[in-house]
Short mmCIF file of N, CA and C in Angstrom, two decimals:
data_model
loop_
_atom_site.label_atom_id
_atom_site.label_comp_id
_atom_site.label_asym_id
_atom_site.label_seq_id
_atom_site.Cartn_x
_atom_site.Cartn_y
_atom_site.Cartn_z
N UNK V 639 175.04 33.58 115.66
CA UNK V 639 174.39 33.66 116.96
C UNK V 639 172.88 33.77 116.78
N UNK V 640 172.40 34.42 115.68
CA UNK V 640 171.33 34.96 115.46
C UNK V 640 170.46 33.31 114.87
N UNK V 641 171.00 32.60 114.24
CA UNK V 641 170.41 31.12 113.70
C UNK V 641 170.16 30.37 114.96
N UNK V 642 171.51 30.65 116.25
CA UNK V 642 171.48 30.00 117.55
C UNK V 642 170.13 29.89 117.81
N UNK V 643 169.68 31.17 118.18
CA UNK V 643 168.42 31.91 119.04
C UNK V 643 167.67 31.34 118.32
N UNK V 644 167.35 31.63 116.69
CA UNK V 644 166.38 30.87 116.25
C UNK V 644 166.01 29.78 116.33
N UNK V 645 166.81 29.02 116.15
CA UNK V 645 166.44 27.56 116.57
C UNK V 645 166.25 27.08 117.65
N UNK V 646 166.99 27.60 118.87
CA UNK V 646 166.11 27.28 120.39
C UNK V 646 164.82 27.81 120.63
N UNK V 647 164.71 29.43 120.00
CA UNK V 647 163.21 29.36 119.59
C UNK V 647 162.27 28.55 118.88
N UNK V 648 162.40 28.08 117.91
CA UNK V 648 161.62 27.18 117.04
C UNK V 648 161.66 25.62 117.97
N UNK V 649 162.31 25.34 118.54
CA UNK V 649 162.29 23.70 119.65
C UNK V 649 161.69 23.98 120.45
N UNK V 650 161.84 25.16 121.03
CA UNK V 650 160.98 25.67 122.10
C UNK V 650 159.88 25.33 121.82
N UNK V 651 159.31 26.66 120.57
CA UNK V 651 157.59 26.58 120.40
C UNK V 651 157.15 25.02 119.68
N UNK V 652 157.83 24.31 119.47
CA UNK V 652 157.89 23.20 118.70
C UNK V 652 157.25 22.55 119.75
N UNK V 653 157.98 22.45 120.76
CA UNK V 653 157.81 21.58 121.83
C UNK V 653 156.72 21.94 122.76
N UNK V 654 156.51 23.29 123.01
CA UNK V 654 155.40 24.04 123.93
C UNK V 654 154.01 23.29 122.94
N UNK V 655 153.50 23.45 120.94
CA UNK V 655 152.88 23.23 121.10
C UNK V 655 152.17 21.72 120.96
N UNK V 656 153.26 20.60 120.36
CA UNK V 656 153.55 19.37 120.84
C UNK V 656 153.01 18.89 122.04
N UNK V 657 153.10 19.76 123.24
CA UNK V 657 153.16 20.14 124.92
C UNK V 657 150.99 19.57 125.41
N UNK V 658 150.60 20.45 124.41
CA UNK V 658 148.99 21.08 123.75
C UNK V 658 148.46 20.16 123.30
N UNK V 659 149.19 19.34 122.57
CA UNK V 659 148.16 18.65 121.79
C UNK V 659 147.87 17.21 122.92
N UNK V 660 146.68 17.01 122.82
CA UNK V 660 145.82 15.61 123.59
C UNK V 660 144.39 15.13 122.97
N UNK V 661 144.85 13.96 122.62
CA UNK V 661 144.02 13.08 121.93
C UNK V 661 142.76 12.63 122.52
N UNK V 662 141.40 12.58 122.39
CA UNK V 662 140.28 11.90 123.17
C UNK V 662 139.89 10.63 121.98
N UNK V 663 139.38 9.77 122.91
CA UNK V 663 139.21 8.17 122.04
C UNK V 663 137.79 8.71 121.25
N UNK V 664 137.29 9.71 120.80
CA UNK V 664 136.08 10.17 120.58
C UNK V 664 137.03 11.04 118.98
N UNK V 665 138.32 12.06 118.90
CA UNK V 665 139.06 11.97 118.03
C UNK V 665 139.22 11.03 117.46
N UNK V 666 140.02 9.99 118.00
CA UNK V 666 140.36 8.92 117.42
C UNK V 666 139.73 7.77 116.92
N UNK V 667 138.24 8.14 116.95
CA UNK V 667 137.36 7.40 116.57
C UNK V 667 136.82 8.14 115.17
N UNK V 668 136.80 9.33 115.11
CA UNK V 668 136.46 10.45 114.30
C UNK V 668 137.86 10.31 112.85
N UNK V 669 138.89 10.35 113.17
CA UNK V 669 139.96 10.28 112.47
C UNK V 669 139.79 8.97 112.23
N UNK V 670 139.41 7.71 112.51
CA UNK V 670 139.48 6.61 111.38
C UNK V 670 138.58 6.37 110.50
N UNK V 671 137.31 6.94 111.52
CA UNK V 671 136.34 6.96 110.46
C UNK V 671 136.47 7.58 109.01
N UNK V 672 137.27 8.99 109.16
CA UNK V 672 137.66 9.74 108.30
C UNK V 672 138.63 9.52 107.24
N UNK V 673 139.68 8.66 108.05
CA UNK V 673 140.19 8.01 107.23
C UNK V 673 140.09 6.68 106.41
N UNK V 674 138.75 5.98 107.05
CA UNK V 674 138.08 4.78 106.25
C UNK V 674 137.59 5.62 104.97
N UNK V 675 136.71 6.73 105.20
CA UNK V 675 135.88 7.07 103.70
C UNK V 675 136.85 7.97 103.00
N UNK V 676 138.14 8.23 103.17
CA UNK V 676 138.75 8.69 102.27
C UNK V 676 139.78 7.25 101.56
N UNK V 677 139.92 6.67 102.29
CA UNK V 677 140.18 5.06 101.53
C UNK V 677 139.65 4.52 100.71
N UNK V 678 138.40 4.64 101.07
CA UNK V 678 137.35 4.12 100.21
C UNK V 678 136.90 4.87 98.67
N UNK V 679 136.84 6.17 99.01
CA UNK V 679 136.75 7.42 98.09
C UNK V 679 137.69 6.52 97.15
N UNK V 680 139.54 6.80 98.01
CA UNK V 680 140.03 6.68 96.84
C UNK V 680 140.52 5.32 96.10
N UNK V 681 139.77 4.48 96.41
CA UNK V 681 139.30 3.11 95.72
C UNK V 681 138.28 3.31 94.91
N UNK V 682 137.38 4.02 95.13
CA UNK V 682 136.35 4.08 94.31
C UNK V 682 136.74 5.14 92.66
N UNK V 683 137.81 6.02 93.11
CA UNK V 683 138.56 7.03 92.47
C UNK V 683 139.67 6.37 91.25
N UNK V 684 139.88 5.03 92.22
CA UNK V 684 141.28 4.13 90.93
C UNK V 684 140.46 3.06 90.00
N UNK V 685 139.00 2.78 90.99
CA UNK V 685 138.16 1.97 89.98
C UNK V 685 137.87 2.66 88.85
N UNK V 686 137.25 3.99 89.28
CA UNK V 686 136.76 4.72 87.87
C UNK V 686 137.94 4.95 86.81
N UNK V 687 138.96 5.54 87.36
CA UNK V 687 139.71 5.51 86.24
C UNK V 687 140.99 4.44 85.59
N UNK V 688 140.63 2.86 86.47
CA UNK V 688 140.78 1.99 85.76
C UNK V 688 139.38 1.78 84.76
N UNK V 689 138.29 2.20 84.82
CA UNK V 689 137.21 1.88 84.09
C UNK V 689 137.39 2.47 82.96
N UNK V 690 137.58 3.64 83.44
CA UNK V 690 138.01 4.83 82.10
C UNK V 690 139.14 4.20 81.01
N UNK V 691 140.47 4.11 81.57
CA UNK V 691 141.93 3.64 80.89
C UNK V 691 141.63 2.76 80.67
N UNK V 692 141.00 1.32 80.87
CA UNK V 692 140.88 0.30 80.41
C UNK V 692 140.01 -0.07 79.57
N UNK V 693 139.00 0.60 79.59
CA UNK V 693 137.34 0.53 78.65
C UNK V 693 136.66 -0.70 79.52
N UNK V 694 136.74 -0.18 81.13
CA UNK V 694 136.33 -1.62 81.45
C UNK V 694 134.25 -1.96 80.96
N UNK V 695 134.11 -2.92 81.00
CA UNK V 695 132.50 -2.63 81.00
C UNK V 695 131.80 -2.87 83.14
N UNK V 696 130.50 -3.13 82.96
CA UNK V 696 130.11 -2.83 84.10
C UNK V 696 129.83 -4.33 84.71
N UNK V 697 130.78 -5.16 84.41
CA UNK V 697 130.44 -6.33 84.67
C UNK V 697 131.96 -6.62 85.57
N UNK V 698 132.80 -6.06 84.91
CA UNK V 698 134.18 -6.17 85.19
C UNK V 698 134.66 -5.37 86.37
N UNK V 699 133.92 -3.89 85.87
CA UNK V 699 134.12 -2.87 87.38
C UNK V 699 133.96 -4.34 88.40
N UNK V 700 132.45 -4.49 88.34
CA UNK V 700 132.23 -5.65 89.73
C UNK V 700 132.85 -6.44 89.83
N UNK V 701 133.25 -7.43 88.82
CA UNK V 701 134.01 -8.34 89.50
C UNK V 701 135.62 -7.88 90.13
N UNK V 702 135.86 -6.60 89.77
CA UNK V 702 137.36 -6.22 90.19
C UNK V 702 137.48 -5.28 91.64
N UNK V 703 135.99 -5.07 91.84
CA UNK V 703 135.54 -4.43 93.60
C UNK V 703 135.84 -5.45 94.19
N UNK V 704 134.83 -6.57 93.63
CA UNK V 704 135.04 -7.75 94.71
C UNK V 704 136.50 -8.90 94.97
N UNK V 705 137.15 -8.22 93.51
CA UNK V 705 138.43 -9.07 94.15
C UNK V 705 139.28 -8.09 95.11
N UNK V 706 139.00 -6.80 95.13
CA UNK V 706 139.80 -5.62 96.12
C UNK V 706 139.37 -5.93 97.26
N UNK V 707 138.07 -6.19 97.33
CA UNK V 707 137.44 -6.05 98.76
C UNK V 707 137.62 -7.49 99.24
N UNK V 708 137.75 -8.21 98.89
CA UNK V 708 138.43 -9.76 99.10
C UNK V 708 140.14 -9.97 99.55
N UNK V 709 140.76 -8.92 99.05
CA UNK V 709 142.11 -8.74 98.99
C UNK V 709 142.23 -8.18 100.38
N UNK V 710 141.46 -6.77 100.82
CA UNK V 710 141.42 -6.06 101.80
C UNK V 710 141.41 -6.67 102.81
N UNK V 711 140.24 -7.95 102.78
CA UNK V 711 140.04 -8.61 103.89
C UNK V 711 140.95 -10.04 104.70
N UNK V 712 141.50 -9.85 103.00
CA UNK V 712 143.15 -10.97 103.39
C UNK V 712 144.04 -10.55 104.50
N UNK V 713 144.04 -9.05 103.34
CA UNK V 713 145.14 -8.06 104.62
C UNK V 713 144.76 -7.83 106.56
N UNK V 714 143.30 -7.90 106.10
CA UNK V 714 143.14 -7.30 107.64
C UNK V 714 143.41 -8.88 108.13
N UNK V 715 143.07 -9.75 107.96
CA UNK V 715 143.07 -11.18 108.57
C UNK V 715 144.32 -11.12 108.80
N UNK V 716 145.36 -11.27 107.93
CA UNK V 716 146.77 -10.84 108.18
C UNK V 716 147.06 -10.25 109.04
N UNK V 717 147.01 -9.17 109.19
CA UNK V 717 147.60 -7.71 110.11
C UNK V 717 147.07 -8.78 111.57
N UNK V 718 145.62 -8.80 112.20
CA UNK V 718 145.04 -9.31 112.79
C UNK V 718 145.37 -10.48 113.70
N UNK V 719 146.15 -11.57 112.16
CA UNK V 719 147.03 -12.79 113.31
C UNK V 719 148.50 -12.25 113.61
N UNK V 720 148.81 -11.71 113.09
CA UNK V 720 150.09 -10.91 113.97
C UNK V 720 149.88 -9.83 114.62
N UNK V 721 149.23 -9.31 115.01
CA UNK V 721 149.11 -8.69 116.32
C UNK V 721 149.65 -9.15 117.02
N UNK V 722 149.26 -9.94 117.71
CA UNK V 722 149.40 -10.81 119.23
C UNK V 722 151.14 -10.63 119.31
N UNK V 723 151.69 -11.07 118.12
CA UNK V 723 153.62 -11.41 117.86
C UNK V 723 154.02 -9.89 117.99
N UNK V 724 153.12 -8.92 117.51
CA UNK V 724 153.60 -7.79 117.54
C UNK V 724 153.64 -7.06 119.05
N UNK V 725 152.73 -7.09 119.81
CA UNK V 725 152.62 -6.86 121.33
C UNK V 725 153.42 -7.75 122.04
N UNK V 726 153.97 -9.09 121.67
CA UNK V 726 154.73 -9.62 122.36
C UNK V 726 156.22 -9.10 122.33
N UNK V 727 156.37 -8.61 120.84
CA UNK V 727 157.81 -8.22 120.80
C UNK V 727 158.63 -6.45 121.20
N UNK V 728 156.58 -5.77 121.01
CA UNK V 728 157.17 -4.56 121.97
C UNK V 728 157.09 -4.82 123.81
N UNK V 729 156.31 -5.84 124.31
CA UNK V 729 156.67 -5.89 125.44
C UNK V 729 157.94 -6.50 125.64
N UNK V 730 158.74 -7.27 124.56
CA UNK V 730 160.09 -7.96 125.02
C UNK V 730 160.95 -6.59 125.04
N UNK V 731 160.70 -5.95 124.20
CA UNK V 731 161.63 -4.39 123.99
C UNK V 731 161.56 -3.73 124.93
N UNK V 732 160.08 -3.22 125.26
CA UNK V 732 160.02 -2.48 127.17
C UNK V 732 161.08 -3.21 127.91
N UNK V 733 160.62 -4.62 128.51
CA UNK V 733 161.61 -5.38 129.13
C UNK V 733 163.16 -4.51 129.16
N UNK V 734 163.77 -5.09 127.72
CA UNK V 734 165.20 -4.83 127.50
C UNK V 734 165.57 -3.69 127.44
N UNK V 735 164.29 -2.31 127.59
CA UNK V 735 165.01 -1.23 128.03
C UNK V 735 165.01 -1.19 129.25
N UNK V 736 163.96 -1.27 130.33
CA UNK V 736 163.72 -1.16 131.51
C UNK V 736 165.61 -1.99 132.46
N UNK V 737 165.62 -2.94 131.82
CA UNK V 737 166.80 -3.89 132.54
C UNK V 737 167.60 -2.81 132.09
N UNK V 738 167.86 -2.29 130.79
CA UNK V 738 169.43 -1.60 130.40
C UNK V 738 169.34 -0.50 131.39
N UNK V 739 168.11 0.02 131.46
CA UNK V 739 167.90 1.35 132.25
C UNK V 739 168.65 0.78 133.90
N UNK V 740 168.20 0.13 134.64
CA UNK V 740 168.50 -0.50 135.53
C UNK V 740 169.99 -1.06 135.81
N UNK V 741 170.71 -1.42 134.73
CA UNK V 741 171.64 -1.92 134.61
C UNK V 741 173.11 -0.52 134.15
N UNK V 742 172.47 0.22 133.78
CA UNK V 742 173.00 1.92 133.83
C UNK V 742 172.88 2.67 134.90
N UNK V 743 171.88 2.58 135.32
CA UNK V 743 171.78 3.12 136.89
C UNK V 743 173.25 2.89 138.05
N UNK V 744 173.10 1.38 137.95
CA UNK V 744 173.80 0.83 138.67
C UNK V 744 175.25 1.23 138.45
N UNK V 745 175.83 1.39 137.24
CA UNK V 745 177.09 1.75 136.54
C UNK V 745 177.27 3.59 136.92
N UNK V 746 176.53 3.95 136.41
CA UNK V 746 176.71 5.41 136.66
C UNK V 746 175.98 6.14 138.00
N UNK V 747 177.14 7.42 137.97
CA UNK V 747 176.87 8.16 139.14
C UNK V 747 175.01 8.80 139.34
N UNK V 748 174.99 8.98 140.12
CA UNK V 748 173.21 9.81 139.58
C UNK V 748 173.25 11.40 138.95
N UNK V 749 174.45 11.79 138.95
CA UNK V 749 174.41 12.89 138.43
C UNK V 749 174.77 12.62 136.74
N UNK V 750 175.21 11.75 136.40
CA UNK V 750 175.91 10.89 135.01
C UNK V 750 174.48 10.29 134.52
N UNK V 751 173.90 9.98 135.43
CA UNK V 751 172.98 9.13 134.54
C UNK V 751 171.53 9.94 134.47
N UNK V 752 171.47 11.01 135.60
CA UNK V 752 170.61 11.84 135.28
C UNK V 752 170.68 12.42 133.68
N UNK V 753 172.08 12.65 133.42
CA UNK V 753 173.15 13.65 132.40
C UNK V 753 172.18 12.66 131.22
N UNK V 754 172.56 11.09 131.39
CA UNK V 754 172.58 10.10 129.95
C UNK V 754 170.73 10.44 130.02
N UNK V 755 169.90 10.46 130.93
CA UNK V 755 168.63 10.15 130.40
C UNK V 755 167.82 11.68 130.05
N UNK V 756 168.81 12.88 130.29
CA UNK V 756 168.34 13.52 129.49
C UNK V 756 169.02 13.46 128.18
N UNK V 757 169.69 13.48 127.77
CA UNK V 757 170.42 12.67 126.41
C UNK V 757 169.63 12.29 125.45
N UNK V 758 169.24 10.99 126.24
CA UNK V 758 168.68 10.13 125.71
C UNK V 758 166.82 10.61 124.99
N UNK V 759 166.58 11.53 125.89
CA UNK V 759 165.57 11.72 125.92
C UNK V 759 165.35 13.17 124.94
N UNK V 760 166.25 13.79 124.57
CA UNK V 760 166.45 14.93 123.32
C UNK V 760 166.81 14.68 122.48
N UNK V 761 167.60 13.55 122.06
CA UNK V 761 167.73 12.56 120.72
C UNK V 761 166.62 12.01 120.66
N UNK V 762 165.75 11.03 121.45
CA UNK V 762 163.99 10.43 120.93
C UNK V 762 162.90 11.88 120.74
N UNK V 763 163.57 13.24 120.79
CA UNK V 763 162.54 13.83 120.69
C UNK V 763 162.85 14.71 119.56
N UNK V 764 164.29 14.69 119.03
CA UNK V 764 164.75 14.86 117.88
C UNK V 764 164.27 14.25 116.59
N UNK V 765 164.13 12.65 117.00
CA UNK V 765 164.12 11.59 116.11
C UNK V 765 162.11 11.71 115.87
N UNK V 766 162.08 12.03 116.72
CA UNK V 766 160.35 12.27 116.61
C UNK V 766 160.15 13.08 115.80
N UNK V 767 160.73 14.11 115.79
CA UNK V 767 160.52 15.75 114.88
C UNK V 767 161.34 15.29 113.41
N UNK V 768 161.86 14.92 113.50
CA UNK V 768 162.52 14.29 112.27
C UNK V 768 161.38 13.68 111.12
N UNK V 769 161.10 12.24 112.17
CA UNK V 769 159.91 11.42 111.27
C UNK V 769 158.81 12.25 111.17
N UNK V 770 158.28 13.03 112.09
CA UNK V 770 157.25 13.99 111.72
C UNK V 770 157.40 15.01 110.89
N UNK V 771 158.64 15.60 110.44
CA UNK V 771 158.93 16.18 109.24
C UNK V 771 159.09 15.15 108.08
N UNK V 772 159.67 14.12 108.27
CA UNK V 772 159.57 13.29 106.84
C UNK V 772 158.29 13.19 106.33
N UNK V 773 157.03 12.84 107.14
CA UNK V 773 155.54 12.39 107.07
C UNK V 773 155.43 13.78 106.25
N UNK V 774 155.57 15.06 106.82
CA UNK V 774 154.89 16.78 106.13
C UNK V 774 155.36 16.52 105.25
N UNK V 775 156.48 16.26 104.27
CA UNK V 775 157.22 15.53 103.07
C UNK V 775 156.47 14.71 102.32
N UNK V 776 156.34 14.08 102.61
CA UNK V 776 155.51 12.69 101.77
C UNK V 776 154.44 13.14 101.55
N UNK V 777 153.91 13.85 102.92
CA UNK V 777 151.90 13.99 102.16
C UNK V 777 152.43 14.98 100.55
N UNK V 778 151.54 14.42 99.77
CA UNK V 778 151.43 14.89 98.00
C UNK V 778 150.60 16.32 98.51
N UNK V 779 150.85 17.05 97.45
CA UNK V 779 149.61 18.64 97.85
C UNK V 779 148.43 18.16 96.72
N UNK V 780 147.78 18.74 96.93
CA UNK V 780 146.50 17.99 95.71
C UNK V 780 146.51 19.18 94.88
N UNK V 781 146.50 18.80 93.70
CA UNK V 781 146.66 19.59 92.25
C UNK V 781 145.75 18.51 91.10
N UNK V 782 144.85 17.86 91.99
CA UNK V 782 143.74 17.91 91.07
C UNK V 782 143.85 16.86 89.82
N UNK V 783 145.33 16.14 90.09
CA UNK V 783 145.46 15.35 88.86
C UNK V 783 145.48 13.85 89.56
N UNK V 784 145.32 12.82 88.72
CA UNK V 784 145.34 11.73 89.19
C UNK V 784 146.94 10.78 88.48
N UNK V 785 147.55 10.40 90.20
CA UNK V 785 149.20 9.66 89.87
C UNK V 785 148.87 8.58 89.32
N UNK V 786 149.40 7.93 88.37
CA UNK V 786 149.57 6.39 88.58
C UNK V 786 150.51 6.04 88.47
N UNK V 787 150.41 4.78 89.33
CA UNK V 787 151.86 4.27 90.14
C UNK V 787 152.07 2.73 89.84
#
């Protein structure tokens, strides 16, 4: 009983401070920036110690920036022409929920389907807390050593 309580406590405050958090495009301008120069850092971090492990000389560092930073710019060109396919296929998905939503309505009582869309809606907020615990997982703790992968 006592694990019960705990854990409707912990969803609770989970969710209250989930509830709190709100993003300004002035954050989110701040956080990429932040996350551009720690990208960069740690490019500049795998050059050196490919320079190091390899005995590169200072001719090679350069030419191996400029094939990264050439590579980078493949990727973004990439990412860039699929966009467009990518917004097309989450608006086909809105679509095909909006109709199922619609098409459930119609089938179930309103007290049944009130029932399914809270359901529905504590499993996507399950599945949220989930992947957001997998992500606290993955981040590495820093201990100062360098992986190679």
């Amino acid at each position: 009983m006592k694990k019960l309580v705990l854990a409707i406590a912990f969803i609770g405050m989970g969710s209250f401070a989930m509830a709190q958090q709100t993003t300004t495009p002035q954050d989110k301008q701040a956080r990429a920036a932040e996350m551009k120069q720690r990208m960069e850092q740690k490019q500049q971090e795998h050059l050196d110690q490919m320079q190091k492990d390899l005995n590169l000389n200072a001719s090679q560092v350069a030419q191996i920036k400029v094939l990264q930073d050439k590579r980078k710019e493949e990727m973004k060109a990439e990412f860039d022409k699929h966009k467009a396919d990518r917004q097309a296929k989450m608006q086909e998905m809105h679509a095909k929920r909006a109709q199922m939503d619609a098409d459930m309505k119609k089938i179930l009582t309103p007290d049944q389907y009130d029932k399914w869309q809270a359901d529905r809606k504590a499993k996507a907020e399950k599945m949220k807390m989930a992947m957001k615990e997998r992500r606290m997982m993955k981040k590495p703790m820093n201990t100062g050593t360098t992986e190679v992968k």
